[in-house]
Amino acid sequence: MRILVVHNRYQYSGGEDAVVRDEVGLLLHHGHSIELLKQDNDAIVGIRGKLIASASVFYSAHSRKRMKDAIHDFQPDIIHVHNWFPMLSPSIVMEADSAGVPIVQTLHNYRMLCANGLLYRNGSVCTDCIGKSFPIAGIEHGCYRGSRVGSGIVTAAYAFHRLAHTWDCVDLFIAVSGFERDVLVRSGMAADKIVVKQNFVGSDTWMNETNKESFALFVGRLSPEKGIRTLLAAWNSGRIPLPLKIIGDGPMIDEVRSCTASNISVEYLGAQLPKAVYREMARARFLVFPSEWYETFGRTVIEAFAQGTPVLAADLGGVRELVKEGETGFLFPPGNVDALVAGASRFPIGGDYERMRLNCRNLFLSKYTDKINYSLLANIYSKAREIRKQRRQIR
């Protein structure tokens, strides 16, 4: 099969980029031909770049031509869109539909419902815009990068494309958790157009570390919605005897560095290549996942499970489908420093801990391997092609 993969990378590399990388590798491994139509947000430089990005949220003739040329040259059997925001624009979906190519789109966040894509405002979950045809609250609060103008542009663009039925061009949407699908359906999206395919981790990531070391680990984007301030406050309290290692990059990097400069129990390792991340996960006593937004999935959780490492996670969003209390880790109320501190003491080395490690590894092997995920993805592609075939017959 010939698959055209479409992805607009964000400024800070994160879970979406890792998913795209791993899915492309998975498809190549199974003998498919892949073409990647990509764009970088690093292109948004200066006033001109910002103006182009703002216009592209509505429409981009340049991106549409790129899609047209890619379809002509590559002749794809299916197009898989991961992210078009903001530079590639919805015009790529229009062009793909015009060419009659089946379209699948993975929804990694809540951008179709919320100006900032996170359903998160002022340090907590916000659902004010769910189900609104024109969600004005996002504009009033300047939810997109703290700007009412920017929020107005993003909100107006999505409202326009809903009214123009642009999203009807997509044959199937992929939600990465049952939780995310429920939120999307509650917002008014058609339930029969959304399938669930959770993320995966390659089987070759196994480090086979037999001895755990005495440290906790955080891996992820260093940004407010990830619970960074709660994480740092917990270790700054002096009540957690285990040291903390932090891996990642993001807008809160200076706060993290400031903490490490004053607290010898916290070590910042910076951004790391996947192999180094998996090695630290394999050695850690547990992974901390303190996210305070409605995580659509929680990829780092299954990365930890792949190494037989349990997780201490905030009880919110899609992560509830992954971390089972007392079986694969423990949950705590999001944003609650005292509860995080208490949770960190619940991973003593011993029989119960080893049983938990085994549970994590077995859960990964039963649900989140590349082999299982390939079967799910192939079925989704097959279903999308059948839907497109039926649509052609109706036309």
Coordinates of C-alpha atoms in Angstrom, one line a residue:
M1 CA 0.0 0.0 0.0
R2 CA 1.1 3.6 -0.8
I3 CA 0.5 5.8 2.2
L4 CA 1.0 9.6 2.2
V5 CA 1.6 10.8 5.8
V6 CA 0.9 14.4 6.7
H7 CA 2.4 16.2 9.7
N8 CA 3.0 19.7 10.9
R9 CA 5.6 19.6 13.7
Y10 CA 5.4 21.9 16.7
Q11 CA 8.2 24.0 18.0
Y12 CA 8.9 21.6 20.9
S13 CA 9.1 18.0 19.9
G14 CA 6.6 15.8 21.8
G15 CA 4.4 12.8 21.8
E16 CA 2.8 13.5 18.4
D17 CA 6.1 13.6 16.7
A18 CA 7.1 10.3 18.3
V19 CA 3.9 8.7 17.2
V20 CA 4.4 9.8 13.6
R21 CA 8.0 8.5 13.7
D22 CA 7.0 5.2 15.1
E23 CA 4.0 4.6 12.9
V24 CA 6.0 5.5 9.7
G25 CA 8.7 3.0 10.9
L26 CA 6.0 0.4 11.5
L27 CA 4.5 0.8 8.1
L28 CA 7.8 0.7 6.4
H29 CA 8.7 -2.5 8.3
H30 CA 5.6 -4.1 6.9
G31 CA 6.5 -3.3 3.3
H32 CA 4.4 -0.3 2.6
S33 CA 5.6 2.7 0.6
I34 CA 5.6 5.9 2.6
E35 CA 5.8 9.5 1.5
L36 CA 6.0 12.2 4.3
L37 CA 4.4 15.6 3.6
K38 CA 5.8 17.7 6.5
Q39 CA 6.0 21.2 7.8
D40 CA 7.9 22.8 10.7
N41 CA 6.6 25.5 13.0
D42 CA 10.1 26.9 13.0
A43 CA 9.0 28.5 9.7
I44 CA 6.8 30.9 11.7
V45 CA 9.4 33.7 12.1
G46 CA 8.7 37.4 12.3
I47 CA 5.5 39.3 11.5
R48 CA 5.3 37.9 8.0
G49 CA 5.6 34.3 9.2
K50 CA 2.9 34.9 11.8
L51 CA 0.6 36.4 9.2
I52 CA 1.1 33.4 6.9
A53 CA 0.4 31.1 9.8
S54 CA -2.8 33.0 10.7
A55 CA -4.1 32.9 7.1
S56 CA -3.2 29.2 6.8
V57 CA -5.5 28.2 9.6
F58 CA -8.3 29.2 7.2
Y59 CA -6.8 28.3 3.9
S60 CA -3.4 27.9 2.1
A61 CA -3.1 27.8 -1.6
H62 CA 0.6 26.9 -1.2
S63 CA -0.2 23.9 1.0
R64 CA -3.0 22.8 -1.3
K65 CA -0.7 22.8 -4.2
R66 CA 1.9 20.8 -2.2
M67 CA -0.8 18.2 -1.5
K68 CA -1.9 18.2 -5.2
D69 CA 1.7 17.6 -6.3
A70 CA 2.3 14.9 -3.7
I71 CA -0.9 13.0 -4.8
H72 CA 0.1 13.4 -8.5
D73 CA 3.7 12.2 -8.0
F74 CA 3.2 9.5 -5.3
Q75 CA -0.3 8.2 -6.2
P76 CA -1.2 7.2 -2.6
D77 CA -3.8 4.6 -1.8
I78 CA -4.6 6.4 1.5
I79 CA -3.7 9.7 3.2
H80 CA -3.0 9.7 6.9
V81 CA -3.1 13.2 8.4
H82 CA -1.6 13.6 11.9
N83 CA -1.5 17.4 12.3
W84 CA -2.1 20.2 9.8
F85 CA -2.1 23.1 12.3
P86 CA -1.2 25.8 11.5
M87 CA 0.9 25.9 8.4
L88 CA -0.5 23.1 6.3
S89 CA -4.1 24.2 6.7
P90 CA -7.4 22.4 6.1
S91 CA -6.9 23.0 2.4
I92 CA -4.9 19.8 2.2
V93 CA -8.0 17.8 3.3
M94 CA -10.0 19.6 0.6
E95 CA -7.5 18.7 -2.0
A96 CA -7.3 15.0 -0.9
D97 CA -11.1 14.8 -1.0
S98 CA -11.2 16.4 -4.4
A99 CA -8.7 13.8 -5.7
G100 CA -10.9 11.0 -4.2
V101 CA -8.2 9.6 -2.0
P102 CA -9.3 8.0 1.3
I103 CA -8.4 10.2 4.3
V104 CA -7.7 9.2 7.9
Q105 CA -6.9 11.8 10.5
T106 CA -5.5 11.1 14.0
L107 CA -6.7 13.6 16.6
H108 CA -3.8 13.9 19.1
N109 CA -5.4 16.8 21.0
Y110 CA -8.6 18.8 21.3
R111 CA -7.8 21.5 18.7
M112 CA -11.2 21.0 16.9
L113 CA -13.0 21.9 20.2
C114 CA -10.7 24.3 21.9
A115 CA -8.5 27.3 20.9
N116 CA -5.4 25.9 22.7
G117 CA -6.2 22.3 21.9
L118 CA -5.9 21.2 25.6
L119 CA -9.2 22.0 27.3
Y120 CA -7.0 23.7 29.9
R121 CA -7.1 27.2 31.3
N122 CA -5.6 28.9 34.4
G123 CA -4.1 25.8 35.8
S124 CA -7.0 23.4 35.5
V125 CA -9.3 21.6 33.0
C126 CA -11.8 23.8 31.2
T127 CA -14.8 22.5 29.2
D128 CA -16.5 25.8 28.5
C129 CA -16.2 25.4 24.7
I130 CA -17.3 21.8 24.3
G131 CA -20.4 21.5 22.2
K132 CA -20.4 25.2 21.1
S133 CA -20.7 26.0 17.4
F134 CA -18.8 29.2 18.0
P135 CA -16.9 28.9 21.3
I136 CA -16.5 32.5 22.3
A137 CA -15.1 31.7 25.7
G138 CA -11.8 30.8 24.2
I139 CA -11.6 34.3 22.7
E140 CA -12.6 36.1 25.9
H141 CA -9.9 34.3 27.8
G142 CA -7.2 34.5 25.1
C143 CA -6.7 30.8 25.3
Y144 CA -4.5 30.6 22.3
R145 CA -1.1 31.8 23.5
G146 CA -2.6 34.4 25.8
S147 CA -3.9 36.4 22.8
R148 CA -7.5 37.3 22.1
V149 CA -6.7 38.1 18.5
G150 CA -4.9 34.8 18.0
S151 CA -7.7 33.0 19.8
G152 CA -10.3 34.7 17.6
I153 CA -8.5 33.6 14.4
V154 CA -8.2 30.0 15.5
T155 CA -11.8 29.9 16.8
A156 CA -13.2 31.6 13.7
A157 CA -11.3 29.2 11.4
Y158 CA -12.6 26.1 13.1
A159 CA -16.1 27.4 13.1
F160 CA -15.9 28.3 9.4
H161 CA -14.7 24.8 8.5
R162 CA -17.4 23.2 10.6
L163 CA -20.0 25.3 8.7
A164 CA -18.3 24.5 5.4
H165 CA -18.4 20.7 6.2
T166 CA -14.6 20.5 5.6
W167 CA -14.3 17.7 8.2
D168 CA -16.8 15.7 6.3
C169 CA -14.0 15.1 3.8
V170 CA -12.3 12.9 6.3
D171 CA -13.4 9.3 6.1
L172 CA -12.3 8.2 9.6
F173 CA -11.0 10.0 12.6
I174 CA -8.7 8.2 15.0
A175 CA -9.0 8.9 18.7
V176 CA -6.1 7.6 20.8
S177 CA -8.3 6.7 23.8
G178 CA -11.8 5.9 24.7
F179 CA -11.8 9.0 26.9
E180 CA -10.9 11.2 24.0
R181 CA -13.5 9.7 21.8
D182 CA -16.2 10.3 24.4
V183 CA -15.2 14.0 24.7
L184 CA -15.3 14.3 20.9
V185 CA -18.7 12.7 20.6
R186 CA -20.0 14.9 23.4
S187 CA -18.8 17.9 21.4
G188 CA -21.0 16.9 18.5
M189 CA -18.7 14.9 16.3
A190 CA -20.4 11.9 14.6
A191 CA -19.7 8.7 16.7
D192 CA -19.6 6.5 13.7
K193 CA -16.7 8.5 12.2
I194 CA -14.4 8.1 15.2
V195 CA -12.5 4.9 15.9
V196 CA -10.1 4.3 18.8
K197 CA -6.5 3.2 18.3
Q198 CA -4.2 3.7 21.2
N199 CA -0.5 4.4 20.7
F200 CA 2.2 1.8 20.9
V201 CA 5.9 1.3 21.7
G202 CA 8.2 -0.9 19.6
S203 CA 9.0 -4.3 21.0
D204 CA 12.7 -3.6 20.4
T205 CA 12.8 -0.9 23.2
W206 CA 13.1 -3.5 25.9
M207 CA 16.2 -2.8 28.0
N208 CA 15.9 -5.9 30.3
E209 CA 17.2 -4.1 33.4
T210 CA 16.8 -6.5 36.3
N211 CA 17.7 -4.1 39.1
K212 CA 15.8 -0.9 39.8
E213 CA 17.6 2.1 41.1
S214 CA 16.4 4.5 43.8
F215 CA 15.1 7.5 41.7
A216 CA 11.8 8.7 40.2
L217 CA 11.6 9.9 36.7
F218 CA 9.6 12.5 34.7
V219 CA 9.7 12.4 30.9
G220 CA 7.7 15.0 28.8
R221 CA 7.2 18.5 27.7
L222 CA 8.1 21.1 30.3
S223 CA 4.9 23.1 30.2
P224 CA 2.3 24.1 32.8
E225 CA -0.4 21.6 31.7
K226 CA 2.0 18.8 32.3
G227 CA 2.0 19.5 36.0
I228 CA 5.6 20.6 36.2
R229 CA 5.0 23.1 39.1
T230 CA 3.2 20.4 41.1
L231 CA 6.1 18.0 40.4
L232 CA 8.8 20.6 41.5
A233 CA 6.8 21.6 44.6
A234 CA 6.5 18.0 45.7
W235 CA 10.3 17.5 45.5
N236 CA 11.0 20.9 47.0
S237 CA 9.0 20.0 50.0
G238 CA 11.8 17.8 51.2
R239 CA 9.4 15.0 52.0
I240 CA 10.3 12.6 49.2
P241 CA 13.6 10.7 50.0
L242 CA 14.0 9.5 46.4
P243 CA 15.8 11.8 44.0
L244 CA 14.0 12.9 40.8
K245 CA 15.4 12.9 37.2
I246 CA 13.7 15.1 34.6
I247 CA 14.0 14.5 30.8
G248 CA 12.4 16.9 28.3
D249 CA 12.3 20.4 26.9
G250 CA 9.8 23.2 26.8
P251 CA 8.8 26.7 27.9
M252 CA 9.3 26.0 31.6
I253 CA 13.0 24.9 31.2
D254 CA 14.2 27.9 33.2
E255 CA 12.0 27.0 36.2
V256 CA 13.3 23.4 36.1
R257 CA 16.9 24.6 35.9
S258 CA 16.3 27.0 38.8
C259 CA 15.0 24.1 40.9
T260 CA 17.9 21.8 40.1
A261 CA 20.3 24.6 41.0
S262 CA 18.8 24.9 44.5
N263 CA 17.7 21.3 45.1
I264 CA 20.3 18.5 44.9
S265 CA 17.5 15.9 44.9
V266 CA 16.4 17.1 41.4
E267 CA 18.5 16.4 38.3
Y268 CA 17.7 17.8 34.8
L269 CA 19.0 15.6 32.0
G270 CA 17.6 17.8 29.1
A271 CA 16.1 16.3 26.0
Q272 CA 17.3 12.8 25.2
L273 CA 17.2 10.4 22.3
P274 CA 14.7 7.6 22.7
K275 CA 17.2 4.9 23.6
A276 CA 18.6 7.0 26.5
V277 CA 15.0 7.7 27.7
Y278 CA 14.1 4.0 27.7
R279 CA 17.3 3.2 29.6
E280 CA 16.4 5.7 32.3
M281 CA 12.8 4.3 32.4
A282 CA 14.2 0.8 32.9
R283 CA 16.3 1.9 35.8
A284 CA 13.8 4.2 37.6
R285 CA 11.8 3.0 40.6
F286 CA 8.7 4.6 39.1
L287 CA 7.6 7.2 36.5
V288 CA 5.8 10.3 37.6
F289 CA 3.0 11.5 35.3
P290 CA 1.5 14.6 37.0
S291 CA -0.3 16.0 34.0
E292 CA -3.2 18.4 34.7
W293 CA -5.0 18.5 31.4
Y294 CA -7.2 15.9 29.8
E295 CA -4.4 13.8 28.3
T296 CA -5.7 12.1 25.2
F297 CA -3.5 9.1 26.0
G298 CA -0.2 9.3 27.9
R299 CA 2.5 7.7 25.7
T300 CA 5.2 7.9 28.3
V301 CA 3.1 5.7 30.6
I302 CA 3.2 2.8 28.2
E303 CA 6.9 3.5 27.5
A304 CA 7.4 2.9 31.2
F305 CA 5.2 -0.2 31.2
A306 CA 7.3 -1.6 28.3
Q307 CA 10.3 -1.5 30.7
G308 CA 8.3 -3.0 33.6
T309 CA 8.2 0.3 35.4
P310 CA 5.1 1.3 37.4
V311 CA 3.7 4.8 37.2
L312 CA 2.5 7.4 39.7
A313 CA -0.1 9.4 37.7
A314 CA -2.6 12.2 38.1
D315 CA -6.1 10.8 38.0
L316 CA -7.3 12.6 34.9
G317 CA -8.1 12.0 31.2
G318 CA -7.0 9.1 29.1
V319 CA -4.4 8.0 31.6
R320 CA -7.2 6.4 33.7
E321 CA -7.4 3.7 31.0
L322 CA -3.7 2.9 31.6
V323 CA -2.8 3.1 35.3
K324 CA -4.8 0.7 37.4
E325 CA -4.6 1.5 41.1
G326 CA -2.3 -0.9 43.0
E327 CA -1.8 -3.0 39.8
T328 CA 0.3 -1.0 37.4
G329 CA 0.9 2.1 39.7
F330 CA -1.0 4.6 41.7
L331 CA -3.2 7.6 41.1
F332 CA -3.4 10.9 42.9
P333 CA -5.7 14.0 42.5
P334 CA -4.2 16.3 39.8
G335 CA -2.4 19.4 41.2
N336 CA -2.3 18.0 44.8
V337 CA 1.2 18.2 46.1
D338 CA 0.5 16.4 49.3
A339 CA -1.1 13.5 47.4
L340 CA 1.9 13.3 45.1
V341 CA 4.3 13.2 48.0
A342 CA 2.2 10.4 49.7
G343 CA 2.0 8.5 46.4
A344 CA 5.8 8.5 46.0
S345 CA 6.1 6.5 49.2
R346 CA 4.0 3.7 47.8
F347 CA 6.7 1.9 45.7
P348 CA 8.8 0.0 48.3
I349 CA 11.0 -2.7 46.9
G350 CA 9.6 -6.1 47.7
G351 CA 7.1 -8.7 46.5
D352 CA 4.3 -6.4 45.9
Y353 CA 6.5 -4.1 43.8
E354 CA 7.9 -7.0 41.8
R355 CA 4.3 -8.1 41.1
M356 CA 3.5 -4.6 39.9
R357 CA 6.5 -4.6 37.6
L358 CA 5.3 -7.9 36.1
N359 CA 1.8 -6.5 35.7
C360 CA 3.2 -3.5 33.8
R361 CA 5.2 -5.6 31.4
N362 CA 2.3 -8.0 30.8
L363 CA -0.1 -5.2 30.1
F364 CA 2.2 -3.7 27.6
L365 CA 2.7 -7.1 25.8
S366 CA -1.1 -7.7 25.7
K367 CA -2.2 -4.3 24.4
Y368 CA 0.5 -1.9 23.3
T369 CA 3.1 -3.6 21.1
D370 CA 3.9 -2.7 17.5
K371 CA 2.4 -6.1 16.3
I372 CA -1.0 -5.4 17.9
N373 CA -1.0 -1.8 16.7
Y374 CA -0.2 -2.6 13.1
S375 CA -3.2 -4.9 12.9
L376 CA -5.4 -2.1 14.3
L377 CA -4.0 0.4 11.8
A378 CA -4.3 -1.9 8.8
N379 CA -8.0 -2.5 9.7
I380 CA -8.6 1.3 10.0
Y381 CA -7.1 1.9 6.6
S382 CA -9.2 -0.9 5.1
K383 CA -12.3 0.5 6.6
A384 CA -11.5 4.0 5.4
R385 CA -10.9 2.7 1.8
E386 CA -14.3 1.0 1.9
I387 CA -16.0 4.1 3.1
R388 CA -14.5 6.1 0.3
K389 CA -15.5 3.5 -2.2
Q390 CA -19.1 3.7 -1.0
R391 CA -19.0 7.5 -1.2
R392 CA -17.8 7.4 -4.8
Q393 CA -20.7 5.2 -5.7
I394 CA -23.2 7.6 -4.1
R395 CA -21.7 10.5 -6.0

